[in-house]
Amino acid sequence: MLIRAFTQHDLAPLTELTIETFRPFYEDSFRPLVGEAVFTNQHGNWRDDYREQVAELHAPERHTYVAVAEAEDGIAGYVAWSVDPARRNGSVTILAVSAKHRRHHVGTALCEHAFEKMRTLGAEVVEIGTGGDPFHAPARALHERLGCTPLPVTVYYRQL
């Protein structure tokens, strides 16, 4: 596996990978959990939201970066992160690994790559977040294996 910097040719496949990766969360977990009104209000256009977000993830002039993991059969995953040099903080924005490459340490390698890049840019602390629901359990396990400390946060939704 090769981890390399983002190129503009990656935009379409990374966008599709993101949509493929997070579809089960939005459609099978979040929607049934919160109901149609809250889902529509919060994430009714989640696919389009990702199309916009992924297109803006790599902008080194804004201290935001993307690295892509390539396997022999194509893109295995990617990680996006940002650095706030003044605060010496880094933040992982998105980590997505294709279904067939999960459980092969791609996520670990991508995170370690991003952490090292953050260090070289002056970051001393990294923030990486995920959900507390069953869909995000593998991500929580990965973050803990990476030595991250969880901070419990609860978000409540209510239809008005």
PDB file of N, CA and C in Angstrom, residues 2-15 54-60 64-70 75 77-79 81:
ATOM      1  N   LEU A   2       0.504   2.204  -0.792  1.00  0.00           N
ATOM      2  CA  LEU A   2       1.206   3.471  -0.900  1.00  0.00           C
ATOM      3  C   LEU A   2       0.300   4.568  -0.361  1.00  0.00           C
ATOM      4  N   ILE A   3       0.828   5.412   0.514  1.00  0.00           N
ATOM      5  CA  ILE A   3       0.089   6.584   0.977  1.00  0.00           C
ATOM      6  C   ILE A   3       0.726   7.793   0.309  1.00  0.00           C
ATOM      7  N   ARG A   4      -0.109   8.559  -0.375  1.00  0.00           N
ATOM      8  CA  ARG A   4       0.396   9.689  -1.148  1.00  0.00           C
ATOM      9  C   ARG A   4      -0.524  10.887  -0.972  1.00  0.00           C
ATOM     10  N   ALA A   5      -0.055  12.028  -1.439  1.00  0.00           N
ATOM     11  CA  ALA A   5      -0.845  13.250  -1.372  1.00  0.00           C
ATOM     12  C   ALA A   5      -1.996  13.204  -2.373  1.00  0.00           C
ATOM     13  N   PHE A   6      -3.037  13.909  -2.064  1.00  0.00           N
ATOM     14  CA  PHE A   6      -4.204  14.073  -2.923  1.00  0.00           C
ATOM     15  C   PHE A   6      -3.814  14.754  -4.229  1.00  0.00           C
ATOM     16  N   THR A   7      -4.426  14.307  -5.330  1.00  0.00           N
ATOM     17  CA  THR A   7      -4.362  15.030  -6.600  1.00  0.00           C
ATOM     18  C   THR A   7      -5.799  15.276  -7.040  1.00  0.00           C
ATOM     19  N   GLN A   8      -6.002  16.204  -7.930  1.00  0.00           N
ATOM     20  CA  GLN A   8      -7.355  16.548  -8.376  1.00  0.00           C
ATOM     21  C   GLN A   8      -8.058  15.346  -9.008  1.00  0.00           C
ATOM     22  N   HIS A   9      -7.308  14.406  -9.583  1.00  0.00           N
ATOM     23  CA  HIS A   9      -7.908  13.202 -10.170  1.00  0.00           C
ATOM     24  C   HIS A   9      -8.576  12.319  -9.112  1.00  0.00           C
ATOM     25  N   ASP A  10      -8.231  12.529  -7.847  1.00  0.00           N
ATOM     26  CA  ASP A  10      -8.805  11.729  -6.766  1.00  0.00           C
ATOM     27  C   ASP A  10     -10.201  12.185  -6.353  1.00  0.00           C
ATOM     28  N   LEU A  11     -10.588  13.385  -6.747  1.00  0.00           N
ATOM     29  CA  LEU A  11     -11.822  13.967  -6.217  1.00  0.00           C
ATOM     30  C   LEU A  11     -13.046  13.075  -6.425  1.00  0.00           C
ATOM     31  N   ALA A  12     -13.311  12.638  -7.623  1.00  0.00           N
ATOM     32  CA  ALA A  12     -14.506  11.817  -7.874  1.00  0.00           C
ATOM     33  C   ALA A  12     -14.468  10.490  -7.109  1.00  0.00           C
ATOM     34  N   PRO A  13     -13.354   9.729  -7.181  1.00  0.00           N
ATOM     35  CA  PRO A  13     -13.373   8.465  -6.433  1.00  0.00           C
ATOM     36  C   PRO A  13     -13.440   8.660  -4.911  1.00  0.00           C
ATOM     37  N   LEU A  14     -12.831   9.712  -4.389  1.00  0.00           N
ATOM     38  CA  LEU A  14     -12.902   9.942  -2.937  1.00  0.00           C
ATOM     39  C   LEU A  14     -14.307  10.357  -2.525  1.00  0.00           C
ATOM     40  N   THR A  15     -14.960  11.124  -3.366  1.00  0.00           N
ATOM     41  CA  THR A  15     -16.342  11.520  -3.067  1.00  0.00           C
ATOM     42  C   THR A  15     -17.237  10.287  -3.036  1.00  0.00           C
ATOM     43  N   VAL A  54     -15.998  17.211   0.343  1.00  0.00           N
ATOM     44  CA  VAL A  54     -14.808  16.517  -0.145  1.00  0.00           C
ATOM     45  C   VAL A  54     -14.047  17.400  -1.128  1.00  0.00           C
ATOM     46  N   ALA A  55     -14.766  18.158  -1.936  1.00  0.00           N
ATOM     47  CA  ALA A  55     -14.116  19.040  -2.912  1.00  0.00           C
ATOM     48  C   ALA A  55     -13.278  20.128  -2.243  1.00  0.00           C
ATOM     49  N   GLU A  56     -13.557  20.428  -0.987  1.00  0.00           N
ATOM     50  CA  GLU A  56     -12.851  21.505  -0.288  1.00  0.00           C
ATOM     51  C   GLU A  56     -11.857  21.002   0.765  1.00  0.00           C
ATOM     52  N   LEU A  57     -11.684  19.706   0.889  1.00  0.00           N
ATOM     53  CA  LEU A  57     -10.844  19.166   1.962  1.00  0.00           C
ATOM     54  C   LEU A  57      -9.360  19.466   1.788  1.00  0.00           C
ATOM     55  N   HIS A  58      -8.861  19.451   0.572  1.00  0.00           N
ATOM     56  CA  HIS A  58      -7.421  19.642   0.351  1.00  0.00           C
ATOM     57  C   HIS A  58      -7.163  21.068  -0.112  1.00  0.00           C
ATOM     58  N   ALA A  59      -6.677  21.883   0.806  1.00  0.00           N
ATOM     59  CA  ALA A  59      -6.351  23.280   0.509  1.00  0.00           C
ATOM     60  C   ALA A  59      -5.177  23.671   1.402  1.00  0.00           C
ATOM     61  N   PRO A  60      -3.958  23.296   1.020  1.00  0.00           N
ATOM     62  CA  PRO A  60      -2.790  23.572   1.864  1.00  0.00           C
ATOM     63  C   PRO A  60      -2.658  25.039   2.273  1.00  0.00           C
ATOM     64  N   THR A  64      -5.265  22.663   5.292  1.00  0.00           N
ATOM     65  CA  THR A  64      -6.076  21.453   5.236  1.00  0.00           C
ATOM     66  C   THR A  64      -5.503  20.527   4.168  1.00  0.00           C
ATOM     67  N   TYR A  65      -5.474  19.238   4.472  1.00  0.00           N
ATOM     68  CA  TYR A  65      -4.741  18.286   3.648  1.00  0.00           C
ATOM     69  C   TYR A  65      -5.505  16.978   3.512  1.00  0.00           C
ATOM     70  N   VAL A  66      -5.177  16.241   2.442  1.00  0.00           N
ATOM     71  CA  VAL A  66      -5.732  14.907   2.220  1.00  0.00           C
ATOM     72  C   VAL A  66      -4.596  13.996   1.785  1.00  0.00           C
ATOM     73  N   ALA A  67      -4.585  12.784   2.343  1.00  0.00           N
ATOM     74  CA  ALA A  67      -3.671  11.736   1.898  1.00  0.00           C
ATOM     75  C   ALA A  67      -4.509  10.536   1.472  1.00  0.00           C
ATOM     76  N   VAL A  68      -4.062   9.880   0.423  1.00  0.00           N
ATOM     77  CA  VAL A  68      -4.794   8.769  -0.190  1.00  0.00           C
ATOM     78  C   VAL A  68      -3.977   7.491  -0.038  1.00  0.00           C
ATOM     79  N   ALA A  69      -4.643   6.409   0.361  1.00  0.00           N
ATOM     80  CA  ALA A  69      -4.010   5.087   0.426  1.00  0.00           C
ATOM     81  C   ALA A  69      -4.372   4.340  -0.849  1.00  0.00           C
ATOM     82  N   GLU A  70      -3.340   3.942  -1.579  1.00  0.00           N
ATOM     83  CA  GLU A  70      -3.547   3.185  -2.817  1.00  0.00           C
ATOM     84  C   GLU A  70      -3.094   1.755  -2.609  1.00  0.00           C
ATOM     85  N   ILE A  75      -7.918   2.724  -4.970  1.00  0.00           N
ATOM     86  CA  ILE A  75      -7.920   3.500  -3.732  1.00  0.00           C
ATOM     87  C   ILE A  75      -8.501   2.664  -2.601  1.00  0.00           C
ATOM     88  N   GLY A  77      -8.478   3.956   0.692  1.00  0.00           N
ATOM     89  CA  GLY A  77      -9.054   4.868   1.668  1.00  0.00           C
ATOM     90  C   GLY A  77      -8.361   6.209   1.607  1.00  0.00           C
ATOM     91  N   TYR A  78      -8.805   7.091   2.498  1.00  0.00           N
ATOM     92  CA  TYR A  78      -8.157   8.392   2.593  1.00  0.00           C
ATOM     93  C   TYR A  78      -8.397   8.998   3.960  1.00  0.00           C
ATOM     94  N   VAL A  79      -7.559   9.965   4.286  1.00  0.00           N
ATOM     95  CA  VAL A  79      -7.707  10.726   5.512  1.00  0.00           C
ATOM     96  C   VAL A  79      -7.567  12.205   5.169  1.00  0.00           C
ATOM     97  N   TRP A  81      -7.236  16.076   7.062  1.00  0.00           N
ATOM     98  CA  TRP A  81      -6.925  16.703   8.343  1.00  0.00           C
ATOM     99  C   TRP A  81      -6.626  18.174   8.145  1.00  0.00           C
TER     100      TRP A  81
END
